[in-house]
Amino acid sequence: MSSLQALLGDKLQEKVGEKESLATESLVGEGRYVGLYFSAHWCPPCRGFTPKLADFYREFKATEKGKNFEIIFVSSDRDQASFDEYYGEMPWLALPYPDRDRKAKLSKKFKVQGIPTFVILDASTGKLITKDGRLRVSEDPKAESFPWHPKPLSEILQGKLLRRNGESTEEVDVSTLAGRPVGLYFSAHWCPPCRSFTPVLAKTYQKIKDENKDFEIIFASSDRAEESFNDYFKTMPWLALPYEDPRKKTLSQMYGIAGIPTLIIVENLETGKIITKDGRGAVGADPDGKEFPWIPKPLNMLEQQYAGTLNEETSVILFTDGSDKGMEDAKQALQPIADASHAKTAEKGEDPDLFFFYAGEDEIVDSLRDFASLEDRDPLLVILDIPDQKIYVCPEEEVTQEVAKDFVEKYQAGSLEPKALRG
């Protein structure tokens, strides 16, 4: 079975109200591409974008390059009738509407947080090329740069950066950063959490530099006035993009920046490989930079810094009584499973689909137990899926490695019954 078939199932719908279907496998091949169009009739921006996408599709399909491209509608409509009406306006394929479980998995896999979203995949591997298909259609309606592979970070940042030199600034060429880890710091003077975090980050930055470790930060400003940018940049010992530099907008779109402050750590500008998107949390947990560059571990103790992960990802959590023995038993139960899961996704070049934690005594642990209305027993193994508002609770009172492995495998097979989260 191909990766694309595993993602989309055996058959795709071709015509509304008819039983005609197309084998997913027929779309697979070297040099072929698939666009997943997440949309719904009830969504005004979707109804505005769909005719534009249809025009693009028809024109592109008429070209030689377009013959190797197909779009698949992944519906967020609320019923079959709405799906049928909306799909009637579309000239492409669709994921069959009754396959709601697969639709939910696709939305989760590609982290679809709003619609319309247009995702481009390599049909031969099923791997993501870009989640910014909607933007690319608007910017490149003739598909001259299709399939819109993201530019290397080194190319996006090509040009001059700024560095403070006393009361003045000097230009630095981005090529001087070659080969070293880089932090992309999205921030602004008008943002109170940013102004609180910046001095903390500056101390950590200096400690890392004092250890003679290769590292640089680039400030990408969201300031609304150049004077504010200049005043704020004076407090920073690192580099910056010039005020209102167009590269900042490109970076924000590339990383889906939805709030500030955000600190993203990349391996280097040449690979652009993301080490962590939660550099802010990493700095908060390790202000001395001892674990820099903060490569994520397969298994972590649940602390406040992982609140964002809990809200955005599916997490396996083993609650304990907080004792040394309880914590050690939890690590022994989860570590091999977490390592195997981490290695599997890393081998595919994908983000983890499960995040593993053991929980002791911490404020976030108490809050989480209350939020999820969990029974007060230890150990307690759960799989928490806040994005889908579901939780899976293991009934076993003794949680061994075998019990944990079986529980996770049943979840992955879709054979566990979830409970709805109250929140």
CSV table of N, CA and C in Angstrom, one decimal, residues 335-396:
chain,number,residue,atom,x,y,z
A,335,GLN,N,9.6,4.9,28.5
A,335,GLN,CA,10.8,5.2,27.7
A,335,GLN,C,10.9,4.4,26.5
A,336,PRO,N,10.9,3.1,26.5
A,336,PRO,CA,11.0,2.3,25.3
A,336,PRO,C,10.0,2.6,24.2
A,337,ILE,N,8.7,2.9,24.7
A,337,ILE,CA,7.6,3.2,23.7
A,337,ILE,C,7.8,4.5,23.1
A,338,ALA,N,8.2,5.5,24.0
A,338,ALA,CA,8.5,6.9,23.5
A,338,ALA,C,9.6,6.9,22.5
A,339,ASP,N,10.7,6.1,22.8
A,339,ASP,CA,11.9,6.1,21.9
A,339,ASP,C,11.5,5.5,20.6
A,340,ALA,N,10.7,4.4,20.6
A,340,ALA,CA,10.3,3.8,19.3
A,340,ALA,C,9.4,4.7,18.5
A,341,SER,N,8.5,5.4,19.1
A,341,SER,CA,7.6,6.3,18.4
A,341,SER,C,8.4,7.4,17.8
A,342,HIS,N,9.3,8.0,18.6
A,342,HIS,CA,10.1,9.1,18.1
A,342,HIS,C,11.0,8.7,16.9
A,343,ALA,N,11.6,7.5,17.0
A,343,ALA,CA,12.5,7.0,16.0
A,343,ALA,C,11.7,6.8,14.7
A,344,LYS,N,10.5,6.3,14.8
A,344,LYS,CA,9.6,6.0,13.7
A,344,LYS,C,9.3,7.2,12.9
A,345,THR,N,8.8,8.3,13.6
A,345,THR,CA,8.5,9.5,12.9
A,345,THR,C,9.7,10.2,12.3
A,346,ALA,N,10.8,10.1,13.1
A,346,ALA,CA,12.1,10.8,12.6
A,346,ALA,C,12.6,10.2,11.4
A,347,GLU,N,12.4,8.8,11.3
A,347,GLU,CA,12.9,8.1,10.1
A,347,GLU,C,12.1,8.6,8.8
A,348,LYS,N,10.8,8.9,9.0
A,348,LYS,CA,9.9,9.3,7.9
A,348,LYS,C,10.1,10.8,7.7
A,349,GLY,N,10.9,11.5,8.5
A,349,GLY,CA,11.0,13.0,8.4
A,349,GLY,C,9.8,13.7,8.7
A,350,GLU,N,9.0,13.2,9.7
A,350,GLU,CA,7.7,13.8,10.0
A,350,GLU,C,7.7,14.2,11.5
A,351,ASP,N,6.8,15.1,11.8
A,351,ASP,CA,6.7,15.5,13.2
A,351,ASP,C,6.1,14.4,14.0
A,352,PRO,N,6.4,14.3,15.3
A,352,PRO,CA,5.8,13.2,16.1
A,352,PRO,C,4.3,13.3,16.1
A,353,ASP,N,3.6,12.2,16.2
A,353,ASP,CA,2.2,12.1,16.3
A,353,ASP,C,1.7,11.9,17.7
A,354,LEU,N,2.6,11.5,18.6
A,354,LEU,CA,2.3,11.4,20.0
A,354,LEU,C,3.5,12.0,20.8
A,355,PHE,N,3.1,12.7,21.9
A,355,PHE,CA,4.1,13.2,22.8
A,355,PHE,C,4.0,12.5,24.1
A,356,PHE,N,5.1,12.1,24.7
A,356,PHE,CA,5.0,11.3,25.9
A,356,PHE,C,5.5,12.0,27.2
A,357,PHE,N,4.8,11.9,28.3
A,357,PHE,CA,5.1,12.6,29.5
A,357,PHE,C,4.8,11.6,30.7
A,358,TYR,N,5.6,11.8,31.8
A,358,TYR,CA,5.3,11.3,33.1
A,358,TYR,C,5.1,12.5,34.0
A,359,ALA,N,4.1,12.3,34.9
A,359,ALA,CA,3.7,13.5,35.7
A,359,ALA,C,3.8,13.2,37.2
A,360,GLY,N,4.4,14.2,37.9
A,360,GLY,CA,4.6,14.1,39.3
A,360,GLY,C,3.7,15.1,40.0
A,361,GLU,N,4.4,15.9,40.8
A,361,GLU,CA,3.7,17.0,41.5
A,361,GLU,C,4.1,18.4,40.9
A,362,ASP,N,3.1,19.0,40.2
A,362,ASP,CA,3.4,20.2,39.6
A,362,ASP,C,2.0,20.9,39.4
A,363,GLU,N,2.0,22.2,39.4
A,363,GLU,CA,0.7,22.9,39.3
A,363,GLU,C,0.0,22.5,38.0
A,364,ILE,N,0.7,22.4,36.9
A,364,ILE,CA,0.0,22.0,35.7
A,364,ILE,C,-0.6,20.6,35.7
A,365,VAL,N,0.0,19.7,36.5
A,365,VAL,CA,-0.5,18.4,36.7
A,365,VAL,C,-1.9,18.4,37.4
A,366,ASP,N,-1.9,19.2,38.5
A,366,ASP,CA,-3.2,19.3,39.2
A,366,ASP,C,-4.3,20.0,38.3
A,367,SER,N,-3.9,21.0,37.6
A,367,SER,CA,-4.9,21.7,36.7
A,367,SER,C,-5.4,20.7,35.7
A,368,LEU,N,-4.5,19.9,35.1
A,368,LEU,CA,-4.9,19.0,34.1
A,368,LEU,C,-5.8,17.9,34.6
A,369,ARG,N,-5.5,17.4,35.8
A,369,ARG,CA,-6.4,16.4,36.4
A,369,ARG,C,-7.8,17.0,36.6
A,370,ASP,N,-7.9,18.2,37.0
A,370,ASP,CA,-9.2,18.9,37.3
A,370,ASP,C,-9.9,19.1,35.9
A,371,PHE,N,-9.1,19.6,34.9
A,371,PHE,CA,-9.7,19.9,33.6
A,371,PHE,C,-10.3,18.7,33.0
A,372,ALA,N,-9.6,17.6,33.1
A,372,ALA,CA,-10.1,16.4,32.4
A,372,ALA,C,-11.0,15.5,33.3
A,373,SER,N,-11.3,16.0,34.6
A,373,SER,CA,-12.1,15.2,35.5
A,373,SER,C,-11.6,13.8,35.7
A,374,LEU,N,-10.3,13.7,36.0
A,374,LEU,CA,-9.7,12.4,36.1
A,374,LEU,C,-9.8,11.9,37.6
A,375,GLU,N,-10.0,10.6,37.7
A,375,GLU,CA,-10.1,10.0,39.0
A,375,GLU,C,-8.7,10.1,39.7
A,376,ASP,N,-8.8,10.2,41.1
A,376,ASP,CA,-7.6,10.4,41.9
A,376,ASP,C,-6.9,9.1,42.2
A,377,ARG,N,-6.2,8.5,41.3
A,377,ARG,CA,-5.5,7.3,41.5
A,377,ARG,C,-4.2,7.4,40.8
A,378,ASP,N,-3.2,6.7,41.4
A,378,ASP,CA,-1.8,6.6,40.8
A,378,ASP,C,-1.3,5.2,40.8
A,379,PRO,N,-0.7,4.7,39.8
A,379,PRO,CA,-0.5,5.4,38.5
A,379,PRO,C,-1.8,5.5,37.7
A,380,LEU,N,-1.8,6.4,36.8
A,380,LEU,CA,-3.0,6.6,35.9
A,380,LEU,C,-2.5,6.9,34.5
A,381,LEU,N,-2.8,6.1,33.5
A,381,LEU,CA,-2.3,6.3,32.2
A,381,LEU,C,-3.4,6.8,31.3
A,382,VAL,N,-3.2,7.9,30.6
A,382,VAL,CA,-4.2,8.5,29.7
A,382,VAL,C,-3.6,8.9,28.4
A,383,ILE,N,-4.4,9.0,27.4
A,383,ILE,CA,-4.0,9.7,26.1
A,383,ILE,C,-4.9,10.8,26.0
A,384,LEU,N,-4.3,12.0,26.0
A,384,LEU,CA,-5.1,13.3,26.0
A,384,LEU,C,-5.0,13.9,24.6
A,385,ASP,N,-6.2,14.2,24.1
A,385,ASP,CA,-6.3,14.8,22.7
A,385,ASP,C,-7.2,16.1,22.8
A,386,ILE,N,-6.6,17.2,23.3
A,386,ILE,CA,-7.3,18.4,23.5
A,386,ILE,C,-7.8,19.0,22.2
A,387,PRO,N,-7.0,18.9,21.1
A,387,PRO,CA,-7.6,19.5,19.8
A,387,PRO,C,-8.9,18.8,19.4
A,388,ASP,N,-9.1,17.5,19.7
A,388,ASP,CA,-10.3,16.9,19.3
A,388,ASP,C,-11.3,16.7,20.5
A,389,GLN,N,-10.8,17.3,21.7
A,389,GLN,CA,-11.7,17.3,22.9
A,389,GLN,C,-12.0,15.8,23.3
A,390,LYS,N,-11.0,15.0,23.4
A,390,LYS,CA,-11.2,13.6,23.7
A,390,LYS,C,-10.1,13.2,24.7
A,391,ILE,N,-10.4,12.2,25.5
A,391,ILE,CA,-9.4,11.6,26.4
A,391,ILE,C,-9.7,10.1,26.5
A,392,TYR,N,-8.6,9.3,26.5
A,392,TYR,CA,-8.7,7.9,26.6
A,392,TYR,C,-8.0,7.5,27.9
A,393,VAL,N,-8.7,6.7,28.7
A,393,VAL,CA,-8.2,6.4,30.1
A,393,VAL,C,-7.9,4.9,30.2
A,394,CYS,N,-6.7,4.5,30.5
A,394,CYS,CA,-6.4,3.1,30.7
A,394,CYS,C,-7.0,2.6,32.0
A,395,PRO,N,-7.7,1.4,32.0
A,395,PRO,CA,-8.4,0.9,33.2
A,395,PRO,C,-7.4,0.2,34.1
A,396,GLU,N,-6.2,-0.2,33.7
A,396,GLU,CA,-5.3,-1.0,34.5
A,396,GLU,C,-4.8,-0.1,35.6
